[in-house]
Coordinates of C-alpha atoms in Angstrom, one line a residue:
X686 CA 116.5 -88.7 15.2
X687 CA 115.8 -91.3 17.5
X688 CA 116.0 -94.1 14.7
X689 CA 119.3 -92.5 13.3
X690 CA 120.7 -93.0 17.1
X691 CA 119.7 -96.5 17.0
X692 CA 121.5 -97.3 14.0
X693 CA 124.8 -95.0 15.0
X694 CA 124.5 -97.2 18.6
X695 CA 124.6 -100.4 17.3
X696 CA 126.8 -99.7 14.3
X697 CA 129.6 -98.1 16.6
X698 CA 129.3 -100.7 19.4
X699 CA 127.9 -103.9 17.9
X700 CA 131.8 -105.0 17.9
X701 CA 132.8 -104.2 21.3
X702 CA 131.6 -107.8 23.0
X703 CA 134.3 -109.5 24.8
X704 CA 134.2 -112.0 22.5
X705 CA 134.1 -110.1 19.3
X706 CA 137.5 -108.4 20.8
X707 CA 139.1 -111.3 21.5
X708 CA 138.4 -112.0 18.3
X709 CA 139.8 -108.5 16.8
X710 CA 143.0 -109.4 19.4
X711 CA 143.5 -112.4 17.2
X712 CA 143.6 -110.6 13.9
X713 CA 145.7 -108.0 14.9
X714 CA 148.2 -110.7 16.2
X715 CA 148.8 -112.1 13.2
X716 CA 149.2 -109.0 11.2
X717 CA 151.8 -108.3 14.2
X718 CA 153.7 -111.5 13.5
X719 CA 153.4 -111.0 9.6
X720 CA 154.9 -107.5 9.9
X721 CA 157.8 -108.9 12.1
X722 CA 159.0 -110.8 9.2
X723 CA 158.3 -108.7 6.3
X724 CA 157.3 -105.3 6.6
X725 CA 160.2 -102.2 6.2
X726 CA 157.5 -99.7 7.4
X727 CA 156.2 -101.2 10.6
X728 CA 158.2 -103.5 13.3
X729 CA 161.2 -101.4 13.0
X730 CA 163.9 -102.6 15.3
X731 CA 165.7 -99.1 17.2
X732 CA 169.3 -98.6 18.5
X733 CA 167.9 -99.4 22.3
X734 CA 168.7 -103.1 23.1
X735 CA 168.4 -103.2 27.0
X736 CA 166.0 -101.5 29.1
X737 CA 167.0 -99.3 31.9
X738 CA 168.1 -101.0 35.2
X739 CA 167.0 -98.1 37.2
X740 CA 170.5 -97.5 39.0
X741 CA 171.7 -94.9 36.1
X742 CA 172.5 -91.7 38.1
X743 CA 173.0 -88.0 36.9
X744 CA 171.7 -85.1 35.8
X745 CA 170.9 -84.6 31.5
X746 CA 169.6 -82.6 29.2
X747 CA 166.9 -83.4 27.5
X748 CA 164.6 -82.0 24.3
X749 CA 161.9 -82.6 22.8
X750 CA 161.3 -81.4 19.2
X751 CA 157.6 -81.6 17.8
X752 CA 155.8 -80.2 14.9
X753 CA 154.7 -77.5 16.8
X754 CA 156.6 -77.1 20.4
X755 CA 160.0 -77.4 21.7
X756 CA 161.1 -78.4 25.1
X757 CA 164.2 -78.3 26.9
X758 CA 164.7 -79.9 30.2
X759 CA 167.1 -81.1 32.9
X760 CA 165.9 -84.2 34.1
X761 CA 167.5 -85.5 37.1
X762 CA 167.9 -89.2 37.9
X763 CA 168.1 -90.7 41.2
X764 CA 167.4 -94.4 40.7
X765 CA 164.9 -96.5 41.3
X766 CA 165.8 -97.5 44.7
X767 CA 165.4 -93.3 45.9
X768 CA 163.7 -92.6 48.9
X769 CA 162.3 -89.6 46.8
X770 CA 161.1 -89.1 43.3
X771 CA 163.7 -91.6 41.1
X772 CA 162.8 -89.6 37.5
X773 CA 162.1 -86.1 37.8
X774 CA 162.3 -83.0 35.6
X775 CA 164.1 -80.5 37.3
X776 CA 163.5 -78.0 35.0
X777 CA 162.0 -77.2 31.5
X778 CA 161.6 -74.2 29.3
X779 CA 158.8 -74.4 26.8
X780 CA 159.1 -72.9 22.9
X781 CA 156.3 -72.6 20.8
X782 CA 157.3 -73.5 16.7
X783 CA 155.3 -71.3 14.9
X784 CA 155.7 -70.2 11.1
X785 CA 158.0 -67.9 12.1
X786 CA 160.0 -70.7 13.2
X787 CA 158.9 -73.3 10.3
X788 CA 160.2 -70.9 7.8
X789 CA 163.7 -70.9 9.0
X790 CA 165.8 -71.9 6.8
X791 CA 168.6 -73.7 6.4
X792 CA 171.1 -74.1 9.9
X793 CA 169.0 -71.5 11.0
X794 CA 166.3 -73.5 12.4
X795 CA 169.1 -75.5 14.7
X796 CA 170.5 -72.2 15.3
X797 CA 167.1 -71.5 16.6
X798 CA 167.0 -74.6 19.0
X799 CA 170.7 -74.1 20.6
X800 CA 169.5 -70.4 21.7
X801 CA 166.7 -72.2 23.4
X802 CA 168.9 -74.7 25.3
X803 CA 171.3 -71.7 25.9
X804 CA 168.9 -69.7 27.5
X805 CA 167.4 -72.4 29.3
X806 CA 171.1 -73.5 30.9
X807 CA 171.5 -69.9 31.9
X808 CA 168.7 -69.8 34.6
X809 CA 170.1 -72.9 36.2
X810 CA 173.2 -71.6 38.1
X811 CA 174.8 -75.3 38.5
X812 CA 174.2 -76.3 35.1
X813 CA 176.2 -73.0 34.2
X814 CA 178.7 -74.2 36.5
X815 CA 178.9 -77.5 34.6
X816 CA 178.9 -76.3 31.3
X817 CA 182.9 -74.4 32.1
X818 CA 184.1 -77.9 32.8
X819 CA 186.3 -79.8 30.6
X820 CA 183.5 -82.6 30.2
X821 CA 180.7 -81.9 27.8
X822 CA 177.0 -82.3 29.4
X823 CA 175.6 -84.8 27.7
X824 CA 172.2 -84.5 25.9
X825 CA 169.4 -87.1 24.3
X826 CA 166.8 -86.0 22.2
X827 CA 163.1 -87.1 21.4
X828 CA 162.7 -86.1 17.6
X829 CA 159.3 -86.9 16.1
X830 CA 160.2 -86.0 12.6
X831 CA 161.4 -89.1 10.1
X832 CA 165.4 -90.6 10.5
X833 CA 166.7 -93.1 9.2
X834 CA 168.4 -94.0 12.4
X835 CA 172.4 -95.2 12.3
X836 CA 173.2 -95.8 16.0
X837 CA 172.0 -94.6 19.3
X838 CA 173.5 -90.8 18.7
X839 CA 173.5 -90.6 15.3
X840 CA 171.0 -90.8 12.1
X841 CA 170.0 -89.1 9.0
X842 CA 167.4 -86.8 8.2
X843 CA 164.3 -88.3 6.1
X844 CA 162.2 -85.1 5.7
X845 CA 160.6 -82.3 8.1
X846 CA 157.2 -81.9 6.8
X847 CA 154.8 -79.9 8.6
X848 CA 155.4 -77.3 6.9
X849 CA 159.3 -76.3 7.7
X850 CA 161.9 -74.8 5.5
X851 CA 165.2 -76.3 6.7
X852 CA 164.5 -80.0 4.9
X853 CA 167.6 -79.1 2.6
X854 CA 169.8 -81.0 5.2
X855 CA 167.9 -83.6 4.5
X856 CA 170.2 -86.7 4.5
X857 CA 172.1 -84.7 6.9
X858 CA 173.5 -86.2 10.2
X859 CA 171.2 -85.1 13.2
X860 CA 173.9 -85.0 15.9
X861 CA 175.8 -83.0 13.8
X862 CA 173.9 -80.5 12.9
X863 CA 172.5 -80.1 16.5
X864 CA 176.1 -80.0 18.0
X865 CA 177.9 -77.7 15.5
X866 CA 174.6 -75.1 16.3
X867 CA 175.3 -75.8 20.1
X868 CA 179.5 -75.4 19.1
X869 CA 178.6 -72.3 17.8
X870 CA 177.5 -70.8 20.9
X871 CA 180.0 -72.3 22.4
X872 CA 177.3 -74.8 24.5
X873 CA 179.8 -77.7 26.0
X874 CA 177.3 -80.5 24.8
X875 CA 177.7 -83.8 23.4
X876 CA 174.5 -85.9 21.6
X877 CA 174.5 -88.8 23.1
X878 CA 171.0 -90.2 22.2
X879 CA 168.2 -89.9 19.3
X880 CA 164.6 -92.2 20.2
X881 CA 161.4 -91.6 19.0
X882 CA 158.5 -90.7 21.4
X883 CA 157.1 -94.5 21.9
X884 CA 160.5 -95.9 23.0
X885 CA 161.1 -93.0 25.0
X886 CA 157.7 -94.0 26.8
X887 CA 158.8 -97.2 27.4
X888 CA 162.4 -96.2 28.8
X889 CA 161.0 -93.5 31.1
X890 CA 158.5 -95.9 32.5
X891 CA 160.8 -98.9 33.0
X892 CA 163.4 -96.5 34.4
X893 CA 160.7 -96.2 37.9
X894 CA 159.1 -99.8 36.8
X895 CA 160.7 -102.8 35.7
X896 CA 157.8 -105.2 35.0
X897 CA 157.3 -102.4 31.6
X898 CA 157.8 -104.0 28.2
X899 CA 155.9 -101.3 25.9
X900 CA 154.2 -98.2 26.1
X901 CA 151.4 -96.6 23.5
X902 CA 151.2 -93.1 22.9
X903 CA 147.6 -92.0 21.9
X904 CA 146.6 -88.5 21.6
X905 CA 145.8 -86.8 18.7
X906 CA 147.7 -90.2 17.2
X907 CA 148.9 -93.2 18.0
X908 CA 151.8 -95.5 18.3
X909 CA 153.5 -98.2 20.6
X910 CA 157.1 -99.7 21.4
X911 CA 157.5 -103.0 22.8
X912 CA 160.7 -104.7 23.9
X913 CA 161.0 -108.3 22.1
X914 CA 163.9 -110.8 21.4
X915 CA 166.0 -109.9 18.8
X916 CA 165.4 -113.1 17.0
X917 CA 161.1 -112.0 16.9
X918 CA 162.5 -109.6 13.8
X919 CA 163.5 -111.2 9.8
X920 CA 167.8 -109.9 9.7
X921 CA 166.5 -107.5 6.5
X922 CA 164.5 -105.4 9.7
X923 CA 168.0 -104.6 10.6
X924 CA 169.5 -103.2 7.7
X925 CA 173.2 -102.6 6.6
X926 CA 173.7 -103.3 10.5
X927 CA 174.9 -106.3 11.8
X928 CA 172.1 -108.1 13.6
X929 CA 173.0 -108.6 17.0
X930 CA 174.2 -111.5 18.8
X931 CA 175.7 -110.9 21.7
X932 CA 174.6 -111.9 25.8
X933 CA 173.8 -108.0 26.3
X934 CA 171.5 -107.5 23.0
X935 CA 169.4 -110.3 23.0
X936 CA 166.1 -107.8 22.8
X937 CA 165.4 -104.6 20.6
X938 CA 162.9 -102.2 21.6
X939 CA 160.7 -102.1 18.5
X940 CA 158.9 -99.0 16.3
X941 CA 155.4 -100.8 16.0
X942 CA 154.0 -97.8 13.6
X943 CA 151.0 -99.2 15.2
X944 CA 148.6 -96.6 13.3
X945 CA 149.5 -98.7 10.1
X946 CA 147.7 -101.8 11.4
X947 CA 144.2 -103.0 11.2
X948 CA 143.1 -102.2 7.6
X949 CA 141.7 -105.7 7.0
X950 CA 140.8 -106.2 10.4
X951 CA 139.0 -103.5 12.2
X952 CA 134.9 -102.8 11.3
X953 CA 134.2 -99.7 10.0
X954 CA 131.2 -97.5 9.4
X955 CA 130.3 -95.6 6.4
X956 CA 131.0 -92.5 8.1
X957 CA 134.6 -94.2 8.5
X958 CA 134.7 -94.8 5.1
X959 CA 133.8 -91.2 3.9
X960 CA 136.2 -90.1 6.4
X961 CA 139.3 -92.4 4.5
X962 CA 137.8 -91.8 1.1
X963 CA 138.9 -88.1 1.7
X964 CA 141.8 -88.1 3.6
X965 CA 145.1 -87.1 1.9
X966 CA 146.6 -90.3 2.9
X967 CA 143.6 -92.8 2.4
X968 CA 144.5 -96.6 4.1
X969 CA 148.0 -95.4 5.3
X970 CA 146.8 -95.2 9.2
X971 CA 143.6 -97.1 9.2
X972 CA 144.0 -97.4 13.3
X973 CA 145.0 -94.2 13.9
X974 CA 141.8 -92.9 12.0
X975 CA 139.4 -94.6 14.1
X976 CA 140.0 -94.4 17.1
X977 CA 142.8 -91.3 17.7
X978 CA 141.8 -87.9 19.4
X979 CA 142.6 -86.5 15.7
X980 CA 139.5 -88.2 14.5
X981 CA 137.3 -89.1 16.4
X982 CA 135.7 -85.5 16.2
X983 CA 135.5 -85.5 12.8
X984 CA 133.7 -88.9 12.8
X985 CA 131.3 -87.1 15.0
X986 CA 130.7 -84.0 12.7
X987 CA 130.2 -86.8 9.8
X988 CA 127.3 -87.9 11.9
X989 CA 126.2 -84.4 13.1
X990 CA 126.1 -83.5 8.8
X991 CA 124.2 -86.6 8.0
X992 CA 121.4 -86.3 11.2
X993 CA 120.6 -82.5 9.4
X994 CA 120.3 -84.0 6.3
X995 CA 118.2 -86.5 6.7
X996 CA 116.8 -86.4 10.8
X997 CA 116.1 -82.8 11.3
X998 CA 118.7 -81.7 13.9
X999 CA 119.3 -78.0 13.8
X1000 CA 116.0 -77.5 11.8
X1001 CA 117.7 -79.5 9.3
X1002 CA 120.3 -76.4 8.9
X1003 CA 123.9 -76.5 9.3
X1004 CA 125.7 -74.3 11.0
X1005 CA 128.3 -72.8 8.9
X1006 CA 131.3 -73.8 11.3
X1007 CA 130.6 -77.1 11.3
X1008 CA 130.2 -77.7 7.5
X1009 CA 134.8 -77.4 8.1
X1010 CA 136.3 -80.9 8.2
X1011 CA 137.9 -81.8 11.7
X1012 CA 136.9 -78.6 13.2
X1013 CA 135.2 -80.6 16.2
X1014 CA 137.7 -81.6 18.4
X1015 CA 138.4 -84.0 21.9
X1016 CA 138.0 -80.8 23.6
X1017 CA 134.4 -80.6 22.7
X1018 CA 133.8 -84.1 23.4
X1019 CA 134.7 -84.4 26.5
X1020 CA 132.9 -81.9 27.5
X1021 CA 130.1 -83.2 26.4
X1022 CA 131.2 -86.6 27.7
X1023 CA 131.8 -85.3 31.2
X1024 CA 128.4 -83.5 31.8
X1025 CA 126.3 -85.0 34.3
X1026 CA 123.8 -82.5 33.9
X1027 CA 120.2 -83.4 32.9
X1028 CA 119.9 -80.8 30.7
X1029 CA 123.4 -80.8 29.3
X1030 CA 123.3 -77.0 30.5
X1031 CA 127.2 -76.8 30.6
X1032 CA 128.0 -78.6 27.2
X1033 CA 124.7 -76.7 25.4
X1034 CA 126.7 -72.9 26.4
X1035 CA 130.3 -74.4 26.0
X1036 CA 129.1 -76.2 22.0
X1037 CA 127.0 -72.9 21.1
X1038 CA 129.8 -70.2 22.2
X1039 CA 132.8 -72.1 20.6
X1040 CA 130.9 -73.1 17.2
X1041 CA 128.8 -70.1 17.4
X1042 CA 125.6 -71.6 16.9
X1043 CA 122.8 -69.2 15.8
X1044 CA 120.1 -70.6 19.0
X1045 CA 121.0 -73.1 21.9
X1046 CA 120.1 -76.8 20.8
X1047 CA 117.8 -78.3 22.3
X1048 CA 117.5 -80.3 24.7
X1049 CA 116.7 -83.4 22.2
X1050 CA 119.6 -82.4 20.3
X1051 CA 121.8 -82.1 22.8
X1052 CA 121.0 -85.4 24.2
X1053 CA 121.3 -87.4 20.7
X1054 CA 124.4 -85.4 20.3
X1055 CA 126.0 -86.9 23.2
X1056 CA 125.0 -90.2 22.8
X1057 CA 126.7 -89.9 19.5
X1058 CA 130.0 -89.1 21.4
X1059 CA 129.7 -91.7 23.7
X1060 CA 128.9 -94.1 20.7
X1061 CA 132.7 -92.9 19.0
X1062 CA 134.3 -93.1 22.3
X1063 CA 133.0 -96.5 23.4
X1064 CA 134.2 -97.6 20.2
X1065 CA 138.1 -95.7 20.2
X1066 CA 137.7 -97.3 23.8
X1067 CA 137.3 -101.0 22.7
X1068 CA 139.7 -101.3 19.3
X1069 CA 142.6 -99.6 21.5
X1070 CA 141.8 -102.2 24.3
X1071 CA 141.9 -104.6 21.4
X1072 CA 145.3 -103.5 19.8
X1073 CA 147.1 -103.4 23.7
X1074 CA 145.9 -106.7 24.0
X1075 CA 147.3 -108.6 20.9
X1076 CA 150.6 -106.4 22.0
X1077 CA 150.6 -107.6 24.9
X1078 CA 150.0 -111.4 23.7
X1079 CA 152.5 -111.0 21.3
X1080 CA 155.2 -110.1 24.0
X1081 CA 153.3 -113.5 25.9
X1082 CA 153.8 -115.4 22.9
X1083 CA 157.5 -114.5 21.5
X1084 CA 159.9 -113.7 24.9
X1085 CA 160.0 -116.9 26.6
X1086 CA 161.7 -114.9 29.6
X1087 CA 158.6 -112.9 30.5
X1088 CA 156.9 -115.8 32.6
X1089 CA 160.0 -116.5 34.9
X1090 CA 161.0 -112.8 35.6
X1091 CA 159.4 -113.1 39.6
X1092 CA 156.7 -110.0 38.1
X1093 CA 153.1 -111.2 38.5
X1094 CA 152.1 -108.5 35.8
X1095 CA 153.0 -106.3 32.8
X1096 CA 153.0 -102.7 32.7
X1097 CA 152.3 -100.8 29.4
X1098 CA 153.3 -97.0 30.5
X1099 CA 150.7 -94.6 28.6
X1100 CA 151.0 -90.7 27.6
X1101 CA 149.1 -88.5 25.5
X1102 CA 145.9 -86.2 26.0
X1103 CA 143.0 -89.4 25.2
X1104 CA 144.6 -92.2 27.4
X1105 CA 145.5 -89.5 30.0
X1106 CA 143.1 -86.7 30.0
X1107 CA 139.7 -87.1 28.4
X1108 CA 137.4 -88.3 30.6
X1109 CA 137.3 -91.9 32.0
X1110 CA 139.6 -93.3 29.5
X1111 CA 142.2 -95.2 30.7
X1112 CA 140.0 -96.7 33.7
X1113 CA 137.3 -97.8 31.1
X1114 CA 140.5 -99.8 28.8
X1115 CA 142.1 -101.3 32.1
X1116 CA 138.4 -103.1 32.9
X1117 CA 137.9 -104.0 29.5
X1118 CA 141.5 -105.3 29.6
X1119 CA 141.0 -107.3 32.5
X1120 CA 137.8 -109.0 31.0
X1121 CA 139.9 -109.8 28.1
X1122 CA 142.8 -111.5 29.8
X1123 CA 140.5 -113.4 32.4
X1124 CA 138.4 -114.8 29.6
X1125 CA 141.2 -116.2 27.8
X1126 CA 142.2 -118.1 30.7
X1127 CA 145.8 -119.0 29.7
X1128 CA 147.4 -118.0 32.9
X1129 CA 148.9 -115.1 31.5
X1130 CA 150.1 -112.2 33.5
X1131 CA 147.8 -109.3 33.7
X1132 CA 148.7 -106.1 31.7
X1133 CA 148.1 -103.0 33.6
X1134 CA 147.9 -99.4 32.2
X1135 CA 150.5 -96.9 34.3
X1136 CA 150.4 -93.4 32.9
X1137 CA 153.6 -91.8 31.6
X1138 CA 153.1 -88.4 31.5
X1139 CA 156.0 -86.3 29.9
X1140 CA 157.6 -89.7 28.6
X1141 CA 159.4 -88.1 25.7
X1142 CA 161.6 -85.6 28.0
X1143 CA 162.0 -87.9 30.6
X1144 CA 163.0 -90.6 28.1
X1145 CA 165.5 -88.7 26.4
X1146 CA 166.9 -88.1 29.8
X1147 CA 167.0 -92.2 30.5
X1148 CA 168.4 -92.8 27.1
X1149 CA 171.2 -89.7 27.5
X1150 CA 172.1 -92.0 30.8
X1151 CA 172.0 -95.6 29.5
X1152 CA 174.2 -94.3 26.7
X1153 CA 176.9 -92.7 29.0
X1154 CA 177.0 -96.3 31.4
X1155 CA 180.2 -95.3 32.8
X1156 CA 179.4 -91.8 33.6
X1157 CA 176.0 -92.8 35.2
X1158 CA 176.8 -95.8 37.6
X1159 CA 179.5 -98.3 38.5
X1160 CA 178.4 -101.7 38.9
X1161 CA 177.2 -101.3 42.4
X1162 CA 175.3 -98.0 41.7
X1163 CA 178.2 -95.4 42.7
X1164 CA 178.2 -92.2 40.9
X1165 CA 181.6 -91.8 39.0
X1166 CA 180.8 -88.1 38.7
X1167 CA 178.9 -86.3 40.9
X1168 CA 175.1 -84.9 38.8
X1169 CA 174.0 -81.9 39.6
X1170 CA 171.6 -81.0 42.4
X1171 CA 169.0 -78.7 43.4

């Protein structure tokens, strides 16, 4: 096994010099700057045009629809300038979408989510109060499904996917079919905002930090939003819409789609290419399949399949569970990642009880199988380091601004289990980030990594606000009505 490791080391982590990902930066920049200017799939401009100031006051609700959860939450927004916590959650109500769920059909499944918001309203005695005023509480909503988006509150339904029934409203208005469910339980609420999960990272971190210009989301996926000028983007990005041109919409926050980028640019192994060669979707993400929490198990299990075969491991048998595509995943690697143990003792019970191995691996195996993780991890590490940096050089390169704003930095905010929660991640990117920005020595500002946890709830929440200016905040920060409080 010990040769197959060599090979798996250097293949995996030959690439991740400085240099060489300087180099990958550059490629990636281009393709940015190509896609700007051409591409209807990637660079897509959204209906945000100015980031938050951080005065925006009040109390929203927000959701969250995913493929497989739901979440409804008041978020509360005391400014940036609060002595206490400025962006807060002050309270949420979790909903699992199952099949059950998915196979609703029709207005049923909205049906579904305005008895979640009801019930979730009806433990908080002050948003009860609220909701028997005149005014209508107003509501934004992170929806990861496709919409072809035609302002800030309103856009039409692409597809569900995933496996739900209701996709006959598709082409169907999502504000109105989410406020006709809520009319029908007679819920006093108004839509007032529809982003996507990567600009709502990027509001809910610029909301408590204005030197933020983007934000990535990488868990099991990945994507990123950045803020550019306006002018960065070809007028056919924009649509039937009238391309902006006035002193308050001089910037768009942008839809990278950065999983579509890096086909021509990224090395690959052949375990990378078997991986592609089989996907349903071969080429369409070739980021997202490399370095993504969705995948980089299965790269591992490619490795595992091909060390029986041909390097003994396991006696050269496979254990049925692992001959199932994708069945390994970030759970088991960073638990192997995060043993310190000589032996691996931990990892060894946790890998043999959850694949039900027929005997304990030994210690050999368990070794070359974590160097094998570490390999795929270094490797998801570096190309993500690479893609953040060409973002951010991009945002150097194209918003003239950025150097004279008084900020000696730029902050990317980050959510999602890898960059958040498996082991060591985001501190290992933010040193290889640094490297990478003190090499090129252009006197550019460095980019630091800020998590975002629960950006999609609390952006809806910022978004709600910046779309109901008046309500939120006079010009010198007063509250015109008064939010709720705990």
């Amino acid at each position: 096994m010990d040769v197959l490791l060599k090979e798996v080391q250097s293949l995996f982590e030959q690439q991740l010099r400085v240099e060489s990902l300087l180099a990958l930066s550059k490629k990636l920049q281009a393709e940015f700057k190509e896609r700007l200017r051409s591409s209807p799939q990637c660079m897509l401009p959204s209906h945000n045009y100015t980031l938050p100031t951080g005065k925006e006051h009040g109390t929203y609700l927000a959701l969250e629809v995913g493929g497989s959860t739901l979440r409804v939450a008041l978020v509360d927004l005391d400014g940036r300038a609060s002595s206490t916590q400025s962006l807060r959650i002050r309270r949420i109500v979790t909903s699992t979408i199952d099949n059950r769920v998915r196979d609703l059909r029709g207005l049923a499944f909205f049906d579904w989510i305005a008895g979640r918001i009801e019930e979730m309203l009806a433990a908080d005695r002050e948003a009860c109060d609220h909701m028997q005023l005149q005014e209508p509480l107003p509501m934004g909503i992170a929806w990861s499904f496709p919409i072809d988006q035609t302002s800030i509150r309103s856009g039409n339904i692409i597809g569900m996917g995933k496996g739900f029934h209701c996709s006959i409203y598709k082409g169907s208005d999502l504000g109105d079919l989410i406020t006709q469910a809520c009319q029908r339980l007679n819920l006093n609420i108004r839509l007032d905002a529809i982003v996507n999960d990567s600009s709502a990272a990027v509001l809910s971190r610029a909301y408590v930090d204005p030197s933020t210009r983007l934000a990535v989301i990488l868990g099991t996926g990945i994507n990123a939003a950045i803020h550019l000028p306006v002018s960065s983007l070809h007028e056919s990005k924009f649509g039937s819409r009238q391309v902006p041109t006035t002193v308050d919409t001089t910037h768009v926050l942008v839809n990278t789609e950065l999983s579509m980028f890096g086909k021509h640019a990224f090395p690959v192994t052949r375990w990378d290419e078997h991986l592609n060669a089989h996907h349903i979707l071969p080429d369409y993400q070739p980021m997202e399949y490399l370095l993504a929490g969705g995948y980089m198990g299965e790269i591992v299990r490619l490795v595992i399949v091909e060390a029986v075969e041909t390097a003994g491991l396991f006696g050269g048998n496979l254990p049925p569970a692992l001959t199932i595509p994708f069945i390994l995943d970030t759970r088991t690697l960073a638990a192997f990642e995060a043993d310190t143990y000589p032996n691996l003792s931990p990892s060894c019970i946790y890998f043999q009880k959850e694949y039900d191995l027929p005997a304990a691996p030994t210690p050999g195996e368990m070794h070359f199988i974590r160097q094998v993780i570490l390999s795929v991890s270094r490797r998801s590490q570096g190309y993500f380091t690479a893609a953040i940096h060409a973002l951010s050089s991009l945002l150097h390169d194209l918003d003239y601004g950025l150097l004279d704003n008084g900020l000696d930095h730029i902050c990317i905010g980050c959510d999602g289990s890898v960059i958040n929660k498996y082991p060591g991640y985001m501190d290992k990117c933010q040193a290889l980030l640094d490297q990478l920005v003190h090499m090129e020595q252009h006197g550019r500002k460095r980019v630091v990594l800020e998590s975002a946890g629960e950006s999609a709830v609390l952006g809806a929440g910022v978004a709600v606000a910046m779309a109901n200016p008046v309500e939120s905040q006079r010009p010198d920060g007063v509250l015109q009505i008064q939010p709720l409080h705990t």
